[in-house]
Amino acid sequence: MTDGFSVPGGVTPSGSLPGVLARVRGLADRLGVPHAEVFDVTRLSVASGVPEAVVKDLLSARPGGEPDLQARFLQRFDLLRRTRLKPNGRRYTQQEIADGAKMSRQQAGALINGDRRPTMEHCAAIQRFFGVHAGFLSAEDADALAFALQLTEQELLQRAAVHERPARKRRPARGSHRPDGSSGSSRPDGPEPGDHLRAPGHPHDGLDDPQDPDGMDDALERLLQDHGVRGIAWRAAQLPTDKHRDKVTEWLDMLLESVKPPHGPTEP
């Protein structure tokens, strides 16, 4: 075998597998979602690339997983070929994988058959071709399952935000007028899609007046209601480049620093 290398996990979950499991269980109980739905073994296997038998072991806190990188890669690659199919329901051929991953058919065949060890470039190219996250082919099984469960956690957090969001009206923008001549915004109550992603200073972001701390409070409340702290951190971590992540950090810093402090004396 050639081109061998040692790959780090490639997936960096926001906590260990036991921690993610506990959070997902708690959210499911809070929302009344059956554990059989959130911990569906087949779904988690497809999402993580971990064999179903290993998923069952890991969910039951039993040791499991494939410690060898080469065997893990072959398991995950085989699962991708079985579960990520063409629109006509057929598997991608070796030639189609080779063309999509920009490698020779001989290279693709050797990787599929286990005759050649993958490089980081091979893994990245195959992951891009099948549309899965970085680290799918190389992460250790516990980390891969934790990552898949984090996706479930985010879905549950979004569901909780919708179910538990209090009824509230959007503050009218300053200086705007309704069609009947009264002051306020002519837009219907409630945020427009994408409002929480607009940069500060956008005329429709509720932050048009930098001296308006109430507007900042509303924007921060809206952001937290829509995504939650973990949701914001998780979505920022999935952005494609450091430049994107830095932009989110800069925006949040500006927003948080602009929020007025609580009224009254501060507790020591």
PDB file of C-alpha atoms in Angstrom:
ATOM      1  CA  MET A   1       0.000   0.000   0.000  1.00  0.00           C
ATOM      2  CA  THR A   2       1.200   3.499  -0.764  1.00  0.00           C
ATOM      3  CA  ASP A   3       0.578   7.095   0.256  1.00  0.00           C
ATOM      4  CA  GLY A   4      -0.223   6.188   3.843  1.00  0.00           C
ATOM      5  CA  PHE A   5      -0.649   8.902   6.440  1.00  0.00           C
ATOM      6  CA  SER A   6      -2.006   9.403   9.924  1.00  0.00           C
ATOM      7  CA  VAL A   7      -5.233  11.398   9.945  1.00  0.00           C
ATOM      8  CA  PRO A   8      -6.587  13.225  12.965  1.00  0.00           C
ATOM      9  CA  GLY A   9     -10.258  12.696  13.711  1.00  0.00           C
ATOM     10  CA  GLY A  10     -11.269  15.510  11.378  1.00  0.00           C
ATOM     11  CA  VAL A  11     -14.463  16.194  13.332  1.00  0.00           C
ATOM     12  CA  THR A  12     -14.408  18.384  16.401  1.00  0.00           C
ATOM     13  CA  PRO A  13     -17.633  17.931  18.336  1.00  0.00           C
ATOM     14  CA  SER A  14     -18.540  20.513  21.005  1.00  0.00           C
ATOM     15  CA  GLY A  15     -18.277  17.783  23.625  1.00  0.00           C
ATOM     16  CA  SER A  16     -17.642  14.104  24.192  1.00  0.00           C
ATOM     17  CA  LEU A  17     -20.133  11.512  23.015  1.00  0.00           C
ATOM     18  CA  PRO A  18     -21.610  11.042  26.536  1.00  0.00           C
ATOM     19  CA  GLY A  19     -22.172  14.801  26.806  1.00  0.00           C
ATOM     20  CA  VAL A  20     -23.908  15.028  23.442  1.00  0.00           C
ATOM     21  CA  LEU A  21     -26.029  11.973  24.276  1.00  0.00           C
ATOM     22  CA  ALA A  22     -27.151  13.552  27.551  1.00  0.00           C
ATOM     23  CA  ARG A  23     -28.078  16.832  25.859  1.00  0.00           C
ATOM     24  CA  VAL A  24     -30.056  15.101  23.108  1.00  0.00           C
ATOM     25  CA  ARG A  25     -31.911  12.921  25.631  1.00  0.00           C
ATOM     26  CA  GLY A  26     -32.781  15.992  27.690  1.00  0.00           C
ATOM     27  CA  LEU A  27     -34.064  17.907  24.667  1.00  0.00           C
ATOM     28  CA  ALA A  28     -36.090  14.920  23.460  1.00  0.00           C
ATOM     29  CA  ASP A  29     -37.714  14.535  26.888  1.00  0.00           C
ATOM     30  CA  ARG A  30     -38.437  18.253  27.052  1.00  0.00           C
ATOM     31  CA  LEU A  31     -40.149  18.190  23.651  1.00  0.00           C
ATOM     32  CA  GLY A  32     -41.833  14.813  24.093  1.00  0.00           C
ATOM     33  CA  VAL A  33     -39.950  13.307  21.146  1.00  0.00           C
ATOM     34  CA  PRO A  34     -39.572   9.507  21.393  1.00  0.00           C
ATOM     35  CA  HIS A  35     -36.020   8.306  21.983  1.00  0.00           C
ATOM     36  CA  ALA A  36     -36.547   5.766  19.200  1.00  0.00           C
ATOM     37  CA  GLU A  37     -36.826   8.696  16.771  1.00  0.00           C
ATOM     38  CA  VAL A  38     -33.765  10.673  17.837  1.00  0.00           C
ATOM     39  CA  PHE A  39     -31.602   7.589  18.357  1.00  0.00           C
ATOM     40  CA  ASP A  40     -32.684   5.719  15.233  1.00  0.00           C
ATOM     41  CA  VAL A  41     -29.691   3.459  14.570  1.00  0.00           C
ATOM     42  CA  THR A  42     -30.069   3.261  10.780  1.00  0.00           C
ATOM     43  CA  ARG A  43     -30.367   7.038  10.392  1.00  0.00           C
ATOM     44  CA  LEU A  44     -27.387   7.690  12.646  1.00  0.00           C
ATOM     45  CA  SER A  45     -25.316   5.083  10.782  1.00  0.00           C
ATOM     46  CA  VAL A  46     -26.010   6.757   7.440  1.00  0.00           C
ATOM     47  CA  ALA A  47     -25.303  10.232   8.862  1.00  0.00           C
ATOM     48  CA  SER A  48     -22.064   9.245  10.610  1.00  0.00           C
ATOM     49  CA  GLY A  49     -20.693   6.422   8.464  1.00  0.00           C
ATOM     50  CA  VAL A  50     -20.437   4.220  11.567  1.00  0.00           C
ATOM     51  CA  PRO A  51     -21.716   0.629  11.156  1.00  0.00           C
ATOM     52  CA  GLU A  52     -25.099   0.007  12.813  1.00  0.00           C
ATOM     53  CA  ALA A  53     -23.700  -2.573  15.243  1.00  0.00           C
ATOM     54  CA  VAL A  54     -21.097  -0.053  16.433  1.00  0.00           C
ATOM     55  CA  VAL A  55     -23.747   2.688  16.737  1.00  0.00           C
ATOM     56  CA  LYS A  56     -25.754   0.394  19.028  1.00  0.00           C
ATOM     57  CA  ASP A  57     -22.693  -0.300  21.170  1.00  0.00           C
ATOM     58  CA  LEU A  58     -21.743   3.358  21.452  1.00  0.00           C
ATOM     59  CA  LEU A  59     -25.311   4.438  22.299  1.00  0.00           C
ATOM     60  CA  SER A  60     -25.314   1.829  25.066  1.00  0.00           C
ATOM     61  CA  ALA A  61     -21.986   3.115  26.452  1.00  0.00           C
ATOM     62  CA  ARG A  62     -20.231  -0.074  25.385  1.00  0.00           C
ATOM     63  CA  PRO A  63     -16.797   0.167  23.769  1.00  0.00           C
ATOM     64  CA  GLY A  64     -16.915  -0.164  20.018  1.00  0.00           C
ATOM     65  CA  GLY A  65     -15.472   1.167  16.827  1.00  0.00           C
ATOM     66  CA  GLU A  66     -12.740   0.474  14.353  1.00  0.00           C
ATOM     67  CA  PRO A  67      -9.326   1.742  15.557  1.00  0.00           C
ATOM     68  CA  ASP A  68      -7.563   1.161  12.238  1.00  0.00           C
ATOM     69  CA  LEU A  69      -7.712   4.104   9.848  1.00  0.00           C
ATOM     70  CA  GLN A  70      -7.574   1.998   6.701  1.00  0.00           C
ATOM     71  CA  ALA A  71     -10.443  -0.290   7.803  1.00  0.00           C
ATOM     72  CA  ARG A  72     -12.461   2.736   8.934  1.00  0.00           C
ATOM     73  CA  PHE A  73     -11.936   4.454   5.586  1.00  0.00           C
ATOM     74  CA  LEU A  74     -13.090   1.348   3.693  1.00  0.00           C
ATOM     75  CA  GLN A  75     -16.212   1.031   5.890  1.00  0.00           C
ATOM     76  CA  ARG A  76     -17.173   4.668   5.364  1.00  0.00           C
ATOM     77  CA  PHE A  77     -16.383   4.661   1.638  1.00  0.00           C
ATOM     78  CA  ASP A  78     -18.510   1.537   1.164  1.00  0.00           C
ATOM     79  CA  LEU A  79     -21.375   3.135   3.094  1.00  0.00           C
ATOM     80  CA  LEU A  80     -21.177   6.260   0.934  1.00  0.00           C
ATOM     81  CA  ARG A  81     -21.411   4.175  -2.225  1.00  0.00           C
ATOM     82  CA  ARG A  82     -24.439   2.282  -0.846  1.00  0.00           C
ATOM     83  CA  THR A  83     -26.377   5.249   0.557  1.00  0.00           C
ATOM     84  CA  ARG A  84     -25.465   8.282  -1.594  1.00  0.00           C
ATOM     85  CA  LEU A  85     -26.951   7.237  -4.911  1.00  0.00           C
ATOM     86  CA  LYS A  86     -27.514   8.895  -8.259  1.00  0.00           C
ATOM     87  CA  PRO A  87     -30.919  10.469  -9.010  1.00  0.00           C
ATOM     88  CA  ASN A  88     -31.882   7.277 -10.856  1.00  0.00           C
ATOM     89  CA  GLY A  89     -31.239   5.227  -7.694  1.00  0.00           C
ATOM     90  CA  ARG A  90     -28.090   3.538  -9.015  1.00  0.00           C
ATOM     91  CA  ARG A  91     -24.644   3.595  -7.458  1.00  0.00           C
ATOM     92  CA  TYR A  92     -21.912   5.796  -8.836  1.00  0.00           C
ATOM     93  CA  THR A  93     -19.422   3.846 -10.890  1.00  0.00           C
ATOM     94  CA  GLN A  94     -15.696   3.860 -10.211  1.00  0.00           C
ATOM     95  CA  GLN A  95     -15.227   6.028 -13.292  1.00  0.00           C
ATOM     96  CA  GLU A  96     -17.821   8.565 -12.111  1.00  0.00           C
ATOM     97  CA  ILE A  97     -16.212   8.732  -8.684  1.00  0.00           C
ATOM     98  CA  ALA A  98     -12.779   9.099 -10.253  1.00  0.00           C
ATOM     99  CA  ASP A  99     -13.973  11.895 -12.557  1.00  0.00           C
ATOM    100  CA  GLY A 100     -15.806  13.705  -9.761  1.00  0.00           C
ATOM    101  CA  ALA A 101     -12.885  13.397  -7.348  1.00  0.00           C
ATOM    102  CA  LYS A 102     -10.378  14.303 -10.076  1.00  0.00           C
ATOM    103  CA  MET A 103      -8.323  11.145  -9.850  1.00  0.00           C
ATOM    104  CA  SER A 104      -7.616   8.271 -12.224  1.00  0.00           C
ATOM    105  CA  ARG A 105      -9.925   5.266 -12.429  1.00  0.00           C
ATOM    106  CA  GLN A 106      -7.019   3.121 -11.277  1.00  0.00           C
ATOM    107  CA  GLN A 107      -6.580   5.278  -8.153  1.00  0.00           C
ATOM    108  CA  ALA A 108     -10.299   5.116  -7.358  1.00  0.00           C
ATOM    109  CA  GLY A 109     -10.341   1.348  -7.836  1.00  0.00           C
ATOM    110  CA  ALA A 110      -7.306   0.854  -5.615  1.00  0.00           C
ATOM    111  CA  LEU A 111      -8.903   2.951  -2.837  1.00  0.00           C
ATOM    112  CA  ILE A 112     -12.225   1.108  -3.097  1.00  0.00           C
ATOM    113  CA  ASN A 113     -10.526  -2.294  -3.023  1.00  0.00           C
ATOM    114  CA  GLY A 114      -8.183  -1.395  -0.163  1.00  0.00           C
ATOM    115  CA  ASP A 115      -5.056  -1.771  -2.303  1.00  0.00           C
ATOM    116  CA  ARG A 116      -3.976   1.801  -1.598  1.00  0.00           C
ATOM    117  CA  ARG A 117      -4.008   3.837   1.595  1.00  0.00           C
ATOM    118  CA  PRO A 118      -5.835   7.173   1.295  1.00  0.00           C
ATOM    119  CA  THR A 119      -4.152  10.528   1.552  1.00  0.00           C
ATOM    120  CA  MET A 120      -5.795  13.590   3.049  1.00  0.00           C
ATOM    121  CA  GLU A 121      -6.308  14.848  -0.518  1.00  0.00           C
ATOM    122  CA  HIS A 122      -8.088  11.617  -1.487  1.00  0.00           C
ATOM    123  CA  CYS A 123     -10.391  11.871   1.532  1.00  0.00           C
ATOM    124  CA  ALA A 124     -11.198  15.531   0.900  1.00  0.00           C
ATOM    125  CA  ALA A 125     -11.933  14.930  -2.786  1.00  0.00           C
ATOM    126  CA  ILE A 126     -14.208  11.943  -2.113  1.00  0.00           C
ATOM    127  CA  GLN A 127     -16.037  13.811   0.678  1.00  0.00           C
ATOM    128  CA  ARG A 128     -16.661  16.761  -1.651  1.00  0.00           C
ATOM    129  CA  PHE A 129     -17.920  14.452  -4.385  1.00  0.00           C
ATOM    130  CA  PHE A 130     -20.471  12.768  -2.089  1.00  0.00           C
ATOM    131  CA  GLY A 131     -21.373  16.018  -0.303  1.00  0.00           C
ATOM    132  CA  VAL A 132     -20.456  14.973   3.239  1.00  0.00           C
ATOM    133  CA  HIS A 133     -18.634  16.944   5.922  1.00  0.00           C
ATOM    134  CA  ALA A 134     -14.878  17.093   6.372  1.00  0.00           C
ATOM    135  CA  GLY A 135     -13.664  14.149   8.416  1.00  0.00           C
ATOM    136  CA  PHE A 136     -16.479  11.794   7.392  1.00  0.00           C
ATOM    137  CA  LEU A 137     -14.023   9.214   6.075  1.00  0.00           C
ATOM    138  CA  SER A 138     -11.436   9.487   8.842  1.00  0.00           C
ATOM    139  CA  ALA A 139     -13.025  10.488  12.173  1.00  0.00           C
ATOM    140  CA  GLU A 140     -12.958   7.932  14.953  1.00  0.00           C
ATOM    141  CA  ASP A 141     -16.314   6.230  15.371  1.00  0.00           C
ATOM    142  CA  ALA A 142     -17.224   7.893  18.686  1.00  0.00           C
ATOM    143  CA  ASP A 143     -16.423  11.347  17.274  1.00  0.00           C
ATOM    144  CA  ALA A 144     -18.320  10.632  14.055  1.00  0.00           C
ATOM    145  CA  LEU A 145     -21.402   9.542  16.005  1.00  0.00           C
ATOM    146  CA  ALA A 146     -21.114  12.591  18.291  1.00  0.00           C
ATOM    147  CA  PHE A 147     -21.065  14.827  15.216  1.00  0.00           C
ATOM    148  CA  ALA A 148     -24.184  13.152  13.773  1.00  0.00           C
ATOM    149  CA  LEU A 149     -25.945  13.545  17.126  1.00  0.00           C
ATOM    150  CA  GLN A 150     -25.007  17.227  17.177  1.00  0.00           C
ATOM    151  CA  LEU A 151     -27.010  17.613  13.972  1.00  0.00           C
ATOM    152  CA  THR A 152     -29.961  16.003  15.760  1.00  0.00           C
ATOM    153  CA  GLU A 153     -29.371  18.339  18.701  1.00  0.00           C
ATOM    154  CA  GLN A 154     -29.553  21.380  16.443  1.00  0.00           C
ATOM    155  CA  GLU A 155     -32.815  20.154  14.913  1.00  0.00           C
ATOM    156  CA  LEU A 156     -34.279  19.720  18.406  1.00  0.00           C
ATOM    157  CA  LEU A 157     -33.043  23.158  19.493  1.00  0.00           C
ATOM    158  CA  GLN A 158     -34.708  24.739  16.468  1.00  0.00           C
ATOM    159  CA  ARG A 159     -37.919  22.843  17.223  1.00  0.00           C
ATOM    160  CA  ALA A 160     -37.771  24.015  20.836  1.00  0.00           C
ATOM    161  CA  ALA A 161     -37.235  27.619  19.731  1.00  0.00           C
ATOM    162  CA  VAL A 162     -40.359  27.468  17.560  1.00  0.00           C
ATOM    163  CA  HIS A 163     -42.501  25.805  20.228  1.00  0.00           C
ATOM    164  CA  GLU A 164     -41.344  27.952  23.117  1.00  0.00           C
ATOM    165  CA  ARG A 165     -40.916  31.332  21.426  1.00  0.00           C
ATOM    166  CA  PRO A 166     -43.192  33.881  23.126  1.00  0.00           C
ATOM    167  CA  ALA A 167     -45.562  35.930  20.973  1.00  0.00           C
ATOM    168  CA  ARG A 168     -43.932  39.289  20.339  1.00  0.00           C
ATOM    169  CA  LYS A 169     -44.103  42.058  17.810  1.00  0.00           C
ATOM    170  CA  ARG A 170     -41.179  43.540  15.981  1.00  0.00           C
ATOM    171  CA  ARG A 171     -40.347  47.102  17.004  1.00  0.00           C
ATOM    172  CA  PRO A 172     -41.189  49.568  14.235  1.00  0.00           C
ATOM    173  CA  ALA A 173     -38.152  51.079  12.558  1.00  0.00           C
ATOM    174  CA  ARG A 174     -37.426  54.690  13.498  1.00  0.00           C
ATOM    175  CA  GLY A 175     -38.662  57.342  11.139  1.00  0.00           C
ATOM    176  CA  SER A 176     -40.846  55.027   9.075  1.00  0.00           C
ATOM    177  CA  HIS A 177     -44.574  55.473   8.441  1.00  0.00           C
ATOM    178  CA  ARG A 178     -47.394  53.057   7.802  1.00  0.00           C
ATOM    179  CA  PRO A 179     -49.682  53.548   4.812  1.00  0.00           C
ATOM    180  CA  ASP A 180     -52.351  55.045   7.136  1.00  0.00           C
ATOM    181  CA  GLY A 181     -49.927  57.813   8.097  1.00  0.00           C
ATOM    182  CA  SER A 182     -49.118  56.530  11.551  1.00  0.00           C
ATOM    183  CA  SER A 183     -45.510  56.154  12.569  1.00  0.00           C
ATOM    184  CA  GLY A 184     -43.873  52.747  12.458  1.00  0.00           C
ATOM    185  CA  SER A 185     -42.770  50.274   9.840  1.00  0.00           C
ATOM    186  CA  SER A 186     -44.829  49.531   6.723  1.00  0.00           C
ATOM    187  CA  ARG A 187     -43.529  45.969   6.857  1.00  0.00           C
ATOM    188  CA  PRO A 188     -45.732  43.349   8.491  1.00  0.00           C
ATOM    189  CA  ASP A 189     -44.938  42.453  12.083  1.00  0.00           C
ATOM    190  CA  GLY A 190     -42.219  39.871  12.517  1.00  0.00           C
ATOM    191  CA  PRO A 191     -38.740  39.549  11.035  1.00  0.00           C
ATOM    192  CA  GLU A 192     -38.178  38.954   7.375  1.00  0.00           C
ATOM    193  CA  PRO A 193     -36.257  35.810   6.382  1.00  0.00           C
ATOM    194  CA  GLY A 194     -32.540  36.448   6.810  1.00  0.00           C
ATOM    195  CA  ASP A 195     -32.961  39.525   9.070  1.00  0.00           C
ATOM    196  CA  HIS A 196     -30.731  38.005  11.758  1.00  0.00           C
ATOM    197  CA  LEU A 197     -27.930  37.469   9.240  1.00  0.00           C
ATOM    198  CA  ARG A 198     -27.751  41.023   7.932  1.00  0.00           C
ATOM    199  CA  ALA A 199     -24.707  43.074   8.851  1.00  0.00           C
ATOM    200  CA  PRO A 200     -25.108  45.886  11.411  1.00  0.00           C
ATOM    201  CA  GLY A 201     -26.263  49.088   9.748  1.00  0.00           C
ATOM    202  CA  HIS A 202     -28.536  47.415   7.208  1.00  0.00           C
ATOM    203  CA  PRO A 203     -31.730  49.533   7.028  1.00  0.00           C
ATOM    204  CA  HIS A 204     -33.881  46.522   7.915  1.00  0.00           C
ATOM    205  CA  ASP A 205     -31.809  44.936  10.629  1.00  0.00           C
ATOM    206  CA  GLY A 206     -33.354  46.859  13.521  1.00  0.00           C
ATOM    207  CA  LEU A 207     -29.940  48.412  14.245  1.00  0.00           C
ATOM    208  CA  ASP A 208     -30.146  51.471  12.015  1.00  0.00           C
ATOM    209  CA  ASP A 209     -29.587  53.819  14.951  1.00  0.00           C
ATOM    210  CA  PRO A 210     -26.304  52.996  16.727  1.00  0.00           C
ATOM    211  CA  GLN A 211     -27.491  55.088  19.697  1.00  0.00           C
ATOM    212  CA  ASP A 212     -30.624  52.957  20.114  1.00  0.00           C
ATOM    213  CA  PRO A 213     -29.794  50.323  22.755  1.00  0.00           C
ATOM    214  CA  ASP A 214     -33.353  48.978  22.669  1.00  0.00           C
ATOM    215  CA  GLY A 215     -32.811  48.062  19.020  1.00  0.00           C
ATOM    216  CA  MET A 216     -29.654  46.203  19.991  1.00  0.00           C
ATOM    217  CA  ASP A 217     -31.516  44.397  22.767  1.00  0.00           C
ATOM    218  CA  ASP A 218     -34.207  43.324  20.330  1.00  0.00           C
ATOM    219  CA  ALA A 219     -31.660  42.097  17.795  1.00  0.00           C
ATOM    220  CA  LEU A 220     -29.768  40.047  20.380  1.00  0.00           C
ATOM    221  CA  GLU A 221     -33.005  38.592  21.772  1.00  0.00           C
ATOM    222  CA  ARG A 222     -34.140  37.687  18.252  1.00  0.00           C
ATOM    223  CA  LEU A 223     -30.801  36.030  17.487  1.00  0.00           C
ATOM    224  CA  LEU A 224     -30.850  33.949  20.668  1.00  0.00           C
ATOM    225  CA  GLN A 225     -34.497  32.968  20.172  1.00  0.00           C
ATOM    226  CA  ASP A 226     -33.892  31.860  16.598  1.00  0.00           C
ATOM    227  CA  HIS A 227     -30.708  29.861  17.215  1.00  0.00           C
ATOM    228  CA  GLY A 228     -29.685  29.623  20.853  1.00  0.00           C
ATOM    229  CA  VAL A 229     -26.091  29.957  22.043  1.00  0.00           C
ATOM    230  CA  ARG A 230     -25.099  26.427  21.015  1.00  0.00           C
ATOM    231  CA  GLY A 231     -26.829  26.843  17.666  1.00  0.00           C
ATOM    232  CA  ILE A 232     -24.913  30.055  16.893  1.00  0.00           C
ATOM    233  CA  ALA A 233     -21.601  28.447  17.852  1.00  0.00           C
ATOM    234  CA  TRP A 234     -22.339  25.278  15.893  1.00  0.00           C
ATOM    235  CA  ARG A 235     -23.434  27.108  12.730  1.00  0.00           C
ATOM    236  CA  ALA A 236     -20.425  29.411  12.882  1.00  0.00           C
ATOM    237  CA  ALA A 237     -18.134  26.374  13.192  1.00  0.00           C
ATOM    238  CA  GLN A 238     -19.575  24.944   9.969  1.00  0.00           C
ATOM    239  CA  LEU A 239     -18.730  28.031   7.870  1.00  0.00           C
ATOM    240  CA  PRO A 240     -16.297  27.198   5.066  1.00  0.00           C
ATOM    241  CA  THR A 241     -13.408  29.552   5.855  1.00  0.00           C
ATOM    242  CA  ASP A 242     -11.785  31.437   8.734  1.00  0.00           C
ATOM    243  CA  LYS A 243     -12.769  34.661   6.968  1.00  0.00           C
ATOM    244  CA  HIS A 244     -16.463  33.766   7.300  1.00  0.00           C
ATOM    245  CA  ARG A 245     -16.034  32.753  10.942  1.00  0.00           C
ATOM    246  CA  ASP A 246     -14.130  35.961  11.730  1.00  0.00           C
ATOM    247  CA  LYS A 247     -16.997  37.970  10.218  1.00  0.00           C
ATOM    248  CA  VAL A 248     -19.517  36.286  12.502  1.00  0.00           C
ATOM    249  CA  THR A 249     -17.253  36.863  15.526  1.00  0.00           C
ATOM    250  CA  GLU A 250     -16.838  40.537  14.611  1.00  0.00           C
ATOM    251  CA  TRP A 251     -20.585  40.997  14.179  1.00  0.00           C
ATOM    252  CA  LEU A 252     -21.405  39.331  17.488  1.00  0.00           C
ATOM    253  CA  ASP A 253     -18.734  41.379  19.296  1.00  0.00           C
ATOM    254  CA  MET A 254     -20.240  44.596  17.923  1.00  0.00           C
ATOM    255  CA  LEU A 255     -23.734  43.496  18.861  1.00  0.00           C
ATOM    256  CA  LEU A 256     -22.871  42.379  22.401  1.00  0.00           C
ATOM    257  CA  GLU A 257     -20.827  45.503  23.154  1.00  0.00           C
ATOM    258  CA  SER A 258     -23.684  47.710  21.998  1.00  0.00           C
ATOM    259  CA  VAL A 259     -26.319  46.156  24.263  1.00  0.00           C
ATOM    260  CA  LYS A 260     -27.143  48.413  27.180  1.00  0.00           C
ATOM    261  CA  PRO A 261     -26.225  47.113  30.677  1.00  0.00           C
ATOM    262  CA  PRO A 262     -29.014  46.140  33.073  1.00  0.00           C
ATOM    263  CA  HIS A 263     -30.664  48.981  35.016  1.00  0.00           C
ATOM    264  CA  GLY A 264     -29.909  49.381  38.709  1.00  0.00           C
ATOM    265  CA  PRO A 265     -26.869  48.473  40.794  1.00  0.00           C
ATOM    266  CA  THR A 266     -24.803  45.502  39.768  1.00  0.00           C
ATOM    267  CA  GLU A 267     -24.530  42.630  42.224  1.00  0.00           C
ATOM    268  CA  PRO A 268     -20.930  42.034  43.390  1.00  0.00           C
TER     269      PRO A 268
END
